[in-house]
Tab-separated table of C-alpha atoms and ligand atoms in Angstrom:
chain	number	residue	atom	x	y	z
A	21	UNK	CA	-62.577	-46.072	-75.332
A	22	UNK	CA	-59.901	-44.431	-73.131
A	23	UNK	CA	-60.849	-41.283	-71.666
A	24	UNK	CA	-58.043	-38.473	-71.044
A	25	UNK	CA	-55.537	-39.044	-68.462
A	26	UNK	CA	-56.644	-34.893	-67.820
A	27	UNK	CA	-59.972	-36.474	-66.262
A	28	UNK	CA	-59.150	-39.648	-64.786
A	29	UNK	CA	-56.553	-38.421	-62.926
A	30	UNK	CA	-58.268	-35.916	-61.642
A	31	UNK	CA	-59.069	-37.870	-57.900
A	32	UNK	CA	-55.370	-38.787	-57.515
A	33	UNK	CA	-57.260	-42.514	-57.224
A	34	UNK	CA	-56.349	-44.799	-53.590
A	35	UNK	CA	-58.113	-43.513	-50.374
A	36	UNK	CA	-58.683	-40.143	-49.628
A	37	UNK	CA	-59.580	-40.128	-45.642
A	38	UNK	CA	-63.496	-39.929	-46.574
A	39	UNK	CA	-64.687	-43.279	-45.878
A	40	UNK	CA	-65.757	-41.694	-42.263
A	41	UNK	CA	-68.281	-39.418	-43.910
A	42	UNK	CA	-69.845	-42.043	-46.586
A	43	UNK	CA	-70.062	-44.857	-43.553
A	44	UNK	CA	-72.233	-42.122	-41.662
A	45	UNK	CA	-73.934	-40.841	-44.914
A	46	UNK	CA	-74.372	-45.117	-45.215
A	47	UNK	CA	-75.965	-45.202	-41.536
A	48	UNK	CA	-78.562	-41.788	-41.921
A	49	UNK	CA	-79.667	-43.768	-45.016
A	50	UNK	CA	-80.446	-46.498	-42.559
A	51	UNK	CA	-82.356	-44.579	-40.492
A	52	UNK	CA	-79.958	-44.647	-37.504
A	53	UNK	CA	-80.045	-40.843	-35.862
A	54	UNK	CA	-76.765	-40.102	-36.424
A	55	UNK	CA	-75.367	-36.380	-35.592
A	56	UNK	CA	-73.820	-35.167	-38.773
A	57	UNK	CA	-70.674	-32.627	-38.049
A	58	UNK	CA	-69.035	-33.304	-41.442
A	59	UNK	CA	-69.127	-31.052	-43.955
A	60	UNK	CA	-69.903	-27.010	-44.221
A	61	UNK	CA	-73.670	-26.806	-44.858
A	62	UNK	CA	-75.657	-24.182	-42.828
A	63	UNK	CA	-78.045	-25.214	-40.495
A	64	UNK	CA	-80.475	-22.545	-41.463
A	65	UNK	CA	-81.269	-22.083	-45.024
A	66	UNK	CA	-80.792	-19.173	-47.637
A	67	UNK	CA	-82.954	-16.634	-46.072
A	68	UNK	CA	-86.808	-16.198	-47.491
A	69	UNK	CA	-85.757	-12.241	-47.987
A	70	UNK	CA	-83.293	-13.452	-50.611
A	71	UNK	CA	-85.871	-16.138	-52.038
A	72	UNK	CA	-88.108	-13.303	-52.673
A	73	UNK	CA	-85.370	-11.524	-54.887
A	74	UNK	CA	-85.391	-14.305	-56.729
A	75	UNK	CA	-88.520	-15.231	-57.530
A	76	UNK	CA	-89.316	-11.770	-58.554
A	77	UNK	CA	-86.417	-11.772	-60.906
A	78	UNK	CA	-87.552	-14.815	-61.800
A	79	UNK	CA	-90.930	-13.916	-62.306
A	80	UNK	CA	-89.832	-10.386	-63.553
A	81	UNK	CA	-88.619	-12.510	-66.304
A	82	UNK	CA	-84.919	-13.032	-65.671
A	83	UNK	CA	-85.048	-16.463	-66.909
A	84	UNK	CA	-82.685	-15.311	-69.969
A	85	UNK	CA	-79.231	-15.894	-70.820
A	86	UNK	CA	-77.524	-13.262	-68.819
A	87	UNK	CA	-74.352	-11.280	-69.714
A	88	UNK	CA	-71.501	-14.461	-69.393
A	89	UNK	CA	-69.542	-12.226	-67.156
A	90	UNK	CA	-71.962	-11.474	-64.841
A	91	UNK	CA	-74.743	-8.593	-64.810
A	92	UNK	CA	-73.548	-5.016	-64.404
A	93	UNK	CA	-75.055	-5.298	-61.224
A	94	UNK	CA	-73.277	-7.846	-59.476
A	95	UNK	CA	-69.546	-7.592	-61.105
A	96	UNK	CA	-70.677	-3.135	-59.473
A	97	UNK	CA	-71.786	-4.551	-56.039
A	98	UNK	CA	-68.934	-7.586	-55.953
A	99	UNK	CA	-65.862	-5.049	-57.059
A	100	UNK	CA	-67.795	-2.242	-54.536
A	101	UNK	CA	-67.521	-5.325	-51.376
A	102	UNK	CA	-63.925	-6.094	-52.283
A	103	UNK	CA	-62.680	-2.434	-52.836
A	104	UNK	CA	-64.296	-1.648	-48.947
A	105	UNK	CA	-62.718	-4.158	-47.341
A	106	UNK	CA	-59.078	-3.953	-49.789
A	107	UNK	CA	-59.085	-0.272	-49.797
A	108	UNK	CA	-57.074	-1.077	-53.568
A	109	UNK	CA	-59.356	0.308	-56.002
A	110	UNK	CA	-61.611	-2.299	-57.760
A	111	UNK	CA	-64.580	-1.947	-60.331
A	112	UNK	CA	-66.806	-4.334	-62.235
A	113	UNK	CA	-63.770	-4.763	-64.966
A	114	UNK	CA	-61.655	-6.744	-62.102
A	115	UNK	CA	-64.975	-8.912	-61.589
A	116	UNK	CA	-66.220	-12.523	-63.103
A	117	UNK	CA	-68.892	-13.783	-62.296
A	118	UNK	CA	-68.770	-17.603	-61.638
A	119	UNK	CA	-71.153	-20.278	-60.714
A	120	UNK	CA	-69.661	-20.356	-56.955
A	121	UNK	CA	-66.008	-20.233	-55.163
A	122	UNK	CA	-65.352	-24.142	-56.853
A	123	UNK	CA	-66.043	-22.589	-60.323
A	124	UNK	CA	-63.553	-19.510	-59.686
A	125	UNK	CA	-60.762	-21.890	-57.959
A	126	UNK	CA	-61.070	-24.308	-61.219
A	127	UNK	CA	-60.996	-20.992	-63.153
A	128	UNK	CA	-58.194	-19.156	-61.452
A	129	UNK	CA	-55.790	-22.400	-61.669
A	130	UNK	CA	-56.291	-22.553	-65.910
A	131	UNK	CA	-56.213	-18.542	-65.928
A	132	UNK	CA	-51.859	-19.754	-64.264
A	133	UNK	CA	-51.288	-23.105	-65.349
A	134	UNK	CA	-49.789	-24.201	-68.334
A	135	UNK	CA	-50.551	-28.176	-68.744
A	136	UNK	CA	-47.130	-29.701	-66.399
A	137	UNK	CA	-46.629	-26.414	-64.459
A	138	UNK	CA	-46.550	-26.681	-60.673
A	139	UNK	CA	-49.258	-25.014	-58.684
A	140	UNK	CA	-48.470	-25.189	-54.372
A	141	UNK	CA	-51.186	-25.438	-52.276
A	142	UNK	CA	-51.085	-25.806	-48.265
A	143	UNK	CA	-51.873	-29.302	-46.313
A	144	UNK	CA	-53.633	-29.534	-44.637
A	145	UNK	CA	-55.931	-28.385	-47.676
A	146	UNK	CA	-60.008	-27.693	-48.108
A	147	UNK	CA	-60.685	-31.626	-50.403
A	148	UNK	CA	-61.009	-29.983	-53.490
A	149	UNK	CA	-57.503	-28.525	-54.319
A	150	UNK	CA	-55.568	-30.695	-55.477
A	151	UNK	CA	-58.053	-32.487	-58.392
A	152	UNK	CA	-58.823	-29.129	-59.159
A	153	UNK	CA	-54.958	-28.416	-60.115
A	154	UNK	CA	-54.973	-31.495	-61.481
A	155	UNK	CA	-58.125	-31.049	-63.688
A	156	UNK	CA	-55.983	-27.844	-65.563
A	157	UNK	CA	-53.278	-30.405	-66.148
A	158	UNK	CA	-51.102	-28.757	-63.529
A	159	UNK	CA	-49.425	-30.758	-61.141
A	160	UNK	CA	-50.388	-30.496	-57.568
A	161	UNK	CA	-47.560	-29.349	-54.915
A	162	UNK	CA	-47.974	-29.648	-51.479
A	163	UNK	CA	-46.373	-27.222	-48.545
A	164	UNK	CA	-46.786	-28.725	-44.905
A	165	UNK	CA	-48.096	-26.909	-42.434
A	166	UNK	CA	-47.632	-27.784	-38.285
A	167	UNK	CA	-49.783	-28.169	-35.809
A	168	UNK	CA	-47.741	-27.013	-33.493
A	169	UNK	CA	-47.091	-23.750	-35.359
A	170	UNK	CA	-51.578	-23.368	-35.099
A	171	UNK	CA	-51.274	-24.140	-39.198
A	172	UNK	CA	-50.102	-20.922	-39.851
A	173	UNK	CA	-47.738	-21.784	-43.035
A	174	UNK	CA	-44.264	-20.182	-42.954
A	175	UNK	CA	-42.801	-18.507	-46.183
A	176	UNK	CA	-39.302	-20.005	-45.849
A	177	UNK	CA	-41.583	-23.926	-46.942
A	178	UNK	CA	-43.316	-21.761	-49.710
A	179	UNK	CA	-40.051	-20.670	-50.625
A	180	UNK	CA	-38.757	-24.191	-51.260
A	181	UNK	CA	-41.063	-25.441	-53.082
A	182	UNK	CA	-41.287	-22.048	-54.782
A	183	UNK	CA	-37.512	-22.147	-55.676
A	184	UNK	CA	-37.701	-25.574	-57.511
A	185	UNK	CA	-40.402	-23.976	-60.067
A	186	UNK	CA	-43.981	-23.279	-59.872
A	187	UNK	CA	-46.356	-21.280	-61.427
A	188	UNK	CA	-49.168	-19.940	-58.630
A	189	UNK	CA	-50.111	-20.985	-54.496
A	190	UNK	CA	-52.947	-21.485	-53.941
A	191	UNK	CA	-54.081	-20.080	-49.954
A	192	UNK	CA	-57.209	-19.980	-47.952
A	193	UNK	CA	-58.312	-18.262	-45.436
A	194	UNK	CA	-59.391	-17.505	-43.107
A	195	UNK	CA	-59.008	-22.159	-43.084
A	196	UNK	CA	-60.421	-24.955	-44.161
A	197	UNK	CA	-60.111	-27.249	-42.153
A	198	UNK	CA	-58.464	-25.624	-39.433
A	199	UNK	CA	-60.217	-22.733	-38.990
A	200	UNK	CA	-56.768	-20.739	-39.052
A	201	UNK	CA	-57.326	-16.926	-40.150
A	202	UNK	CA	-53.109	-15.870	-41.134
A	203	UNK	CA	-51.611	-13.828	-39.877
A	204	UNK	CA	-50.455	-10.273	-41.086
A	205	UNK	CA	-46.515	-11.737	-40.527
A	206	UNK	CA	-48.206	-14.814	-42.793
A	207	UNK	CA	-49.722	-12.940	-45.725
A	208	UNK	CA	-46.651	-10.222	-45.829
A	209	UNK	CA	-43.988	-13.605	-45.814
A	210	UNK	CA	-46.360	-15.485	-48.566
A	211	UNK	CA	-46.310	-12.136	-50.439
A	212	UNK	CA	-42.617	-11.765	-50.843
A	213	UNK	CA	-42.080	-14.732	-51.896
A	214	UNK	CA	-44.333	-14.211	-54.671
A	215	UNK	CA	-43.034	-11.009	-55.674
A	216	UNK	CA	-39.479	-13.372	-55.608
A	217	UNK	CA	-40.595	-15.874	-57.590
A	218	UNK	CA	-43.306	-14.490	-59.866
A	219	UNK	CA	-46.219	-16.922	-58.329
A	220	UNK	CA	-50.031	-16.176	-58.983
A	221	UNK	CA	-51.170	-16.271	-55.704
A	222	UNK	CA	-54.774	-17.592	-55.607
A	223	UNK	CA	-56.454	-16.615	-52.379
A	224	UNK	CA	-59.677	-18.130	-51.784
A	225	UNK	CA	-61.757	-16.567	-49.368
A	226	UNK	CA	-65.012	-18.022	-48.867
A	227	UNK	CA	-64.197	-17.145	-45.392
A	228	UNK	CA	-64.121	-14.069	-44.921
A	229	UNK	CA	-67.140	-12.869	-43.711
A	230	UNK	CA	-66.674	-15.744	-40.742
A	231	UNK	CA	-64.077	-14.597	-37.960
A	232	UNK	CA	-64.099	-14.479	-34.370
A	233	UNK	CA	-60.695	-13.437	-33.890
A	234	UNK	CA	-57.940	-11.719	-35.335
A	235	UNK	CA	-58.570	-9.993	-38.518
A	236	UNK	CA	-59.215	-11.131	-41.700
A	237	UNK	CA	-56.680	-9.762	-44.015
A	238	UNK	CA	-56.837	-9.891	-48.061
A	239	UNK	CA	-53.731	-10.581	-49.768
A	240	UNK	CA	-55.030	-7.935	-53.125
A	241	UNK	CA	-54.360	-5.641	-50.894
A	242	UNK	CA	-50.678	-5.705	-49.659
A	243	UNK	CA	-47.704	-3.967	-52.007
A	244	UNK	CA	-47.977	-4.722	-55.188
A	245	UNK	CA	-50.128	-8.454	-54.911
A	246	UNK	CA	-52.932	-7.196	-56.925
A	247	UNK	CA	-51.559	-6.745	-60.206
A	248	UNK	CA	-50.644	-11.388	-59.334
A	249	UNK	CA	-53.615	-12.490	-57.332
A	250	UNK	CA	-56.291	-13.588	-58.151
A	251	UNK	CA	-59.816	-13.990	-55.100
A	252	UNK	CA	-62.325	-16.115	-55.509
A	253	UNK	CA	-65.323	-15.525	-53.424
A	254	UNK	CA	-68.525	-16.834	-53.410
A	255	UNK	CA	-72.368	-16.187	-51.545
A	256	UNK	CA	-72.896	-20.018	-50.378
A	257	UNK	CA	-70.856	-19.189	-47.089
A	258	UNK	CA	-71.036	-15.912	-46.270
A	259	UNK	CA	-75.185	-15.632	-47.052
A	260	UNK	CA	-75.719	-19.182	-46.365
A	261	UNK	CA	-76.677	-19.746	-50.329
A	262	UNK	CA	-74.392	-22.602	-50.834
A	263	UNK	CA	-77.270	-24.695	-52.956
A	264	UNK	CA	-77.465	-20.993	-55.098
A	265	UNK	CA	-73.961	-21.420	-57.236
A	266	UNK	CA	-73.110	-18.211	-56.990
A	267	UNK	CA	-69.064	-16.920	-56.582
A	268	UNK	CA	-66.325	-14.648	-58.448
A	269	UNK	CA	-63.090	-14.287	-59.292
A	270	UNK	CA	-61.369	-10.896	-58.708
A	271	UNK	CA	-57.805	-9.693	-60.340
A	272	UNK	CA	-56.455	-7.292	-62.979
A	273	UNK	CA	-58.596	-6.147	-65.526
A	274	UNK	CA	-56.329	-8.440	-68.554
A	275	UNK	CA	-56.373	-11.314	-66.754
A	276	UNK	CA	-60.708	-11.431	-65.810
A	277	UNK	CA	-60.484	-10.671	-69.590
A	278	UNK	CA	-59.588	-13.997	-70.833
A	279	UNK	CA	-61.432	-15.532	-67.838
A	280	UNK	CA	-64.817	-13.842	-69.420
A	281	UNK	CA	-63.473	-16.935	-72.543
A	282	UNK	CA	-63.367	-18.929	-70.760
A	283	UNK	CA	-66.623	-18.578	-69.166
A	284	UNK	CA	-67.928	-18.468	-72.313
A	285	UNK	CA	-66.672	-21.816	-73.579
A	286	UNK	CA	-67.456	-23.681	-70.603
A	287	UNK	CA	-70.351	-22.486	-68.320
A	288	UNK	CA	-72.030	-19.833	-70.255
A	289	UNK	CA	-72.380	-17.220	-66.613
A	290	UNK	CA	-74.893	-17.764	-64.336
A	291	UNK	CA	-78.425	-17.691	-64.045
A	292	UNK	CA	-79.818	-13.896	-64.067
A	293	UNK	CA	-82.535	-14.415	-61.135
A	294	UNK	CA	-79.313	-16.046	-58.603
A	295	UNK	CA	-77.275	-13.300	-59.568
A	296	UNK	CA	-80.815	-10.246	-58.502
A	297	UNK	CA	-80.609	-12.508	-55.843
A	298	UNK	CA	-76.792	-12.083	-54.972
A	299	UNK	CA	-77.073	-7.999	-55.200
A	300	UNK	CA	-80.139	-8.217	-53.003
A	301	UNK	CA	-78.451	-10.384	-50.185
A	302	UNK	CA	-75.487	-7.365	-51.277
A	303	UNK	CA	-77.216	-4.963	-51.042
A	304	UNK	CA	-78.834	-5.772	-47.732
A	305	UNK	CA	-74.872	-5.334	-45.802
A	306	UNK	CA	-73.021	-6.295	-42.824
A	307	UNK	CA	-75.571	-6.816	-40.756
A	308	UNK	CA	-77.346	-10.438	-43.024
A	309	UNK	CA	-73.696	-11.989	-42.472
A	310	UNK	CA	-73.138	-11.451	-39.172
A	311	UNK	CA	-76.009	-12.888	-38.606
A	312	UNK	CA	-75.212	-15.862	-40.409
A	313	UNK	CA	-72.064	-15.844	-39.089
A	314	UNK	CA	-74.123	-15.593	-35.284
A	315	UNK	CA	-74.560	-18.974	-34.909
A	316	UNK	CA	-71.185	-20.420	-35.273
A	317	UNK	CA	-69.381	-17.390	-33.479
A	318	UNK	CA	-71.711	-19.035	-30.183
A	319	UNK	CA	-70.844	-22.584	-31.163
A	320	UNK	CA	-67.224	-21.259	-31.271
A	321	UNK	CA	-67.378	-20.200	-27.441
A	322	UNK	CA	-69.812	-23.009	-26.384
A	323	UNK	CA	-66.475	-25.556	-27.741
A	324	UNK	CA	-63.792	-22.976	-25.723
A	325	UNK	CA	-65.770	-23.076	-22.773
A	326	UNK	CA	-66.191	-27.441	-22.857
A	327	UNK	CA	-62.389	-27.869	-24.152
A	328	UNK	CA	-60.974	-24.893	-21.541
A	329	UNK	CA	-62.655	-27.779	-18.919
A	330	UNK	CA	-59.989	-31.016	-19.822
A	331	UNK	CA	-56.302	-30.841	-21.111
A	332	UNK	CA	-56.937	-34.554	-23.355
A	333	UNK	CA	-58.736	-32.936	-26.059
A	334	UNK	CA	-56.242	-29.744	-27.696
A	335	UNK	CA	-58.203	-27.168	-30.025
A	336	UNK	CA	-56.523	-25.631	-32.777
A	337	UNK	CA	-57.401	-21.800	-32.019
A	338	UNK	CA	-60.561	-22.044	-34.113
A	339	UNK	CA	-59.684	-17.724	-35.423
A	340	UNK	CA	-62.058	-18.195	-38.374
A	341	UNK	CA	-64.250	-20.414	-40.260
A	342	UNK	CA	-67.318	-22.933	-39.324
A	343	UNK	CA	-64.732	-25.616	-37.887
A	344	UNK	CA	-63.190	-26.480	-34.921
A	345	UNK	CA	-59.970	-28.620	-35.848
A	346	UNK	CA	-59.420	-30.820	-32.314
A	347	UNK	CA	-56.265	-32.952	-31.536
A	348	UNK	CA	-56.901	-36.098	-30.606
A	349	UNK	CA	-53.237	-37.541	-30.136
A	350	UNK	CA	-53.402	-37.830	-26.255
A	351	UNK	CA	-55.325	-40.433	-26.776
A	352	UNK	CA	-52.976	-42.666	-29.356
A	353	UNK	CA	-55.231	-42.814	-32.114
A	354	UNK	CA	-55.172	-41.460	-36.138
A	355	UNK	CA	-57.885	-38.805	-36.832
A	356	UNK	CA	-59.330	-41.752	-39.071
A	357	UNK	CA	-59.326	-44.319	-36.099
A	358	UNK	CA	-60.910	-41.838	-32.999
A	359	UNK	CA	-63.697	-40.268	-36.137
A	360	UNK	CA	-65.097	-44.417	-36.357
A	361	UNK	CA	-64.674	-45.217	-33.392
A	362	UNK	CA	-66.566	-41.792	-32.234
A	363	UNK	CA	-68.814	-43.085	-35.117
A	364	UNK	CA	-69.492	-46.651	-34.081
A	365	UNK	CA	-69.445	-46.015	-30.492
A	366	UNK	CA	-71.567	-42.370	-30.375
A	367	UNK	CA	-72.933	-41.951	-33.808
A	368	UNK	CA	-71.599	-39.139	-33.855
A	369	UNK	CA	-70.437	-38.197	-37.208
A	370	UNK	CA	-66.883	-36.082	-37.511
A	371	UNK	CA	-63.834	-35.454	-40.538
A	372	UNK	CA	-61.067	-37.172	-40.820
A	373	UNK	CA	-57.613	-34.817	-40.302
A	374	UNK	CA	-56.412	-36.987	-42.722
A	375	UNK	CA	-59.074	-36.621	-45.089
A	376	UNK	CA	-57.302	-33.002	-45.316
A	377	UNK	CA	-53.314	-34.437	-46.633
A	378	UNK	CA	-50.902	-35.614	-43.822
A	379	UNK	CA	-50.148	-32.633	-41.813
A	380	UNK	CA	-53.462	-32.861	-40.040
A	381	UNK	CA	-52.836	-36.006	-38.615
A	382	UNK	CA	-53.930	-37.038	-35.334
A	383	UNK	CA	-56.431	-34.455	-35.561
A	384	UNK	CA	-60.601	-34.793	-36.234
A	385	UNK	CA	-62.650	-31.954	-38.226
A	386	UNK	CA	-65.815	-30.779	-36.040
A	387	UNK	CA	-68.605	-28.439	-38.113
A	388	UNK	CA	-70.451	-26.152	-36.107
A	389	UNK	CA	-73.449	-27.202	-38.286
A	390	UNK	CA	-75.765	-28.618	-35.849
A	391	UNK	CA	-78.034	-26.506	-33.277
A	392	UNK	CA	-77.078	-25.454	-30.108
A	393	UNK	CA	-77.759	-28.371	-27.340
A	394	UNK	CA	-76.963	-30.798	-29.638
A	395	UNK	CA	-73.323	-29.334	-30.786
A	396	UNK	CA	-72.792	-29.229	-26.996
A	397	UNK	CA	-73.868	-32.486	-26.351
A	398	UNK	CA	-71.930	-33.801	-29.564
A	399	UNK	CA	-68.671	-32.087	-28.396
A	400	UNK	CA	-68.969	-33.019	-24.170
A	401	UNK	CA	-69.925	-37.038	-25.898
A	402	UNK	CA	-66.770	-36.510	-27.839
A	403	UNK	CA	-64.538	-35.465	-24.824
A	404	UNK	CA	-65.523	-38.257	-22.428
A	405	UNK	CA	-64.846	-40.525	-25.233
A	406	UNK	CA	-61.470	-39.414	-26.616
A	407	UNK	CA	-60.897	-39.082	-21.884
A	408	UNK	CA	-61.646	-43.083	-22.047
A	409	UNK	CA	-59.546	-44.059	-25.032
A	410	UNK	CA	-56.540	-41.940	-23.233
A	411	UNK	CA	-56.583	-43.007	-19.812
B	509	PMP	N1	-63.245	-22.920	-51.503
B	509	PMP	C1	-63.272	-23.920	-49.708
B	509	PMP	C2	-62.604	-22.573	-48.771
B	509	PMP	C3	-65.115	-24.305	-49.525
B	509	PMP	O1	-64.737	-24.658	-47.928
B	509	PMP	C4	-65.863	-23.945	-50.376
B	509	PMP	C5	-67.027	-25.098	-50.152
B	509	PMP	N2	-66.852	-25.564	-48.724
B	509	PMP	C6	-65.156	-24.039	-51.528
B	509	PMP	C7	-64.351	-22.977	-51.871
B	509	PMP	C8	-66.767	-24.077	-52.820
B	509	PMP	O2	-67.138	-23.366	-52.059
B	509	PMP	P1	-68.576	-22.407	-53.209
B	509	PMP	O3	-68.105	-23.534	-54.399
B	509	PMP	O4	-69.675	-23.353	-52.216
B	509	PMP	O5	-68.465	-21.460	-53.018
């Protein structure tokens, strides 16, 4: 039986640059002591106080169907958080609760793209982006950024693609995989392109609590942008709740009304006890968010100190998120060859820049997700390895 093109084409086919990752996973399964610096999973688990709230809620009976758009309490808590950060009036009617940010990304593209529409996104990109766009039947169109700009997108490059016709633009700041936090100038440029070419802006802000340098600006707060922006957020990174699958889309009321219809016909909502735990977690305020972000802030500093002592491996500023993008071009190897040789020689697993598109070739992404001591040791080994290769 034939399956639809929409589903069979989600991955795009061919090598996706994730071979090193799968090799590391096989080595671990075979009992080898691999240091895993690949994916964005905290090295801590969800805080016991959040689990306590989840347990109380479930035992208190919140195990039936929850309201499809999200519970009133969680929608209000998210709206309040967004209003505080953007100063844009935001109510529960602007919020749909989703099973994680990924579901929010998918729903946002369903909401903004017709079949065959061009949907823009920025390279390097989070691995699911092109598949998400293909999954809704739209055409993914990449806009490249450049290492020499620290991967800040250039408005003129986006405008050149938008001028050929596009329905949406997907951005992500703080950025996975580059650690770049988009500057006010970058975001103003992007907003101007969206207004001029009548684009929906889908702003993936799942790392908004992980900012080490500069300031996170949500484009929802820019002039005339709240009516054409869908912000995707999540509890995964901010509260170490990756497995709970709880996130949101924030947008104009009319868009959210339609997104609620989509949720009714797809996910049918998010577990009530998970939503209650999310309300509890948000009620803890910024202190808990800072506690969860703190290890990454610390490790970024450790990395800066190690990297400052040499000039073979370059560091893209790493202004935010739980990753470092390291430039290993001085070794003469591609990111993929470097990552393979580091894994084979030293059992340290990193992600080749090529796993995230073409713009980060000759780079590797390091997730700062092991304890400080092992992290420092792994990074020193990575630097030594690069130096040996560069000689
Ligand atoms: N966007 C980005 C940039 C991510 O890195 C991730 C997770 N790694 C997500 C969205 C999705 O996160 P979740 O579905 O867990 O909220």
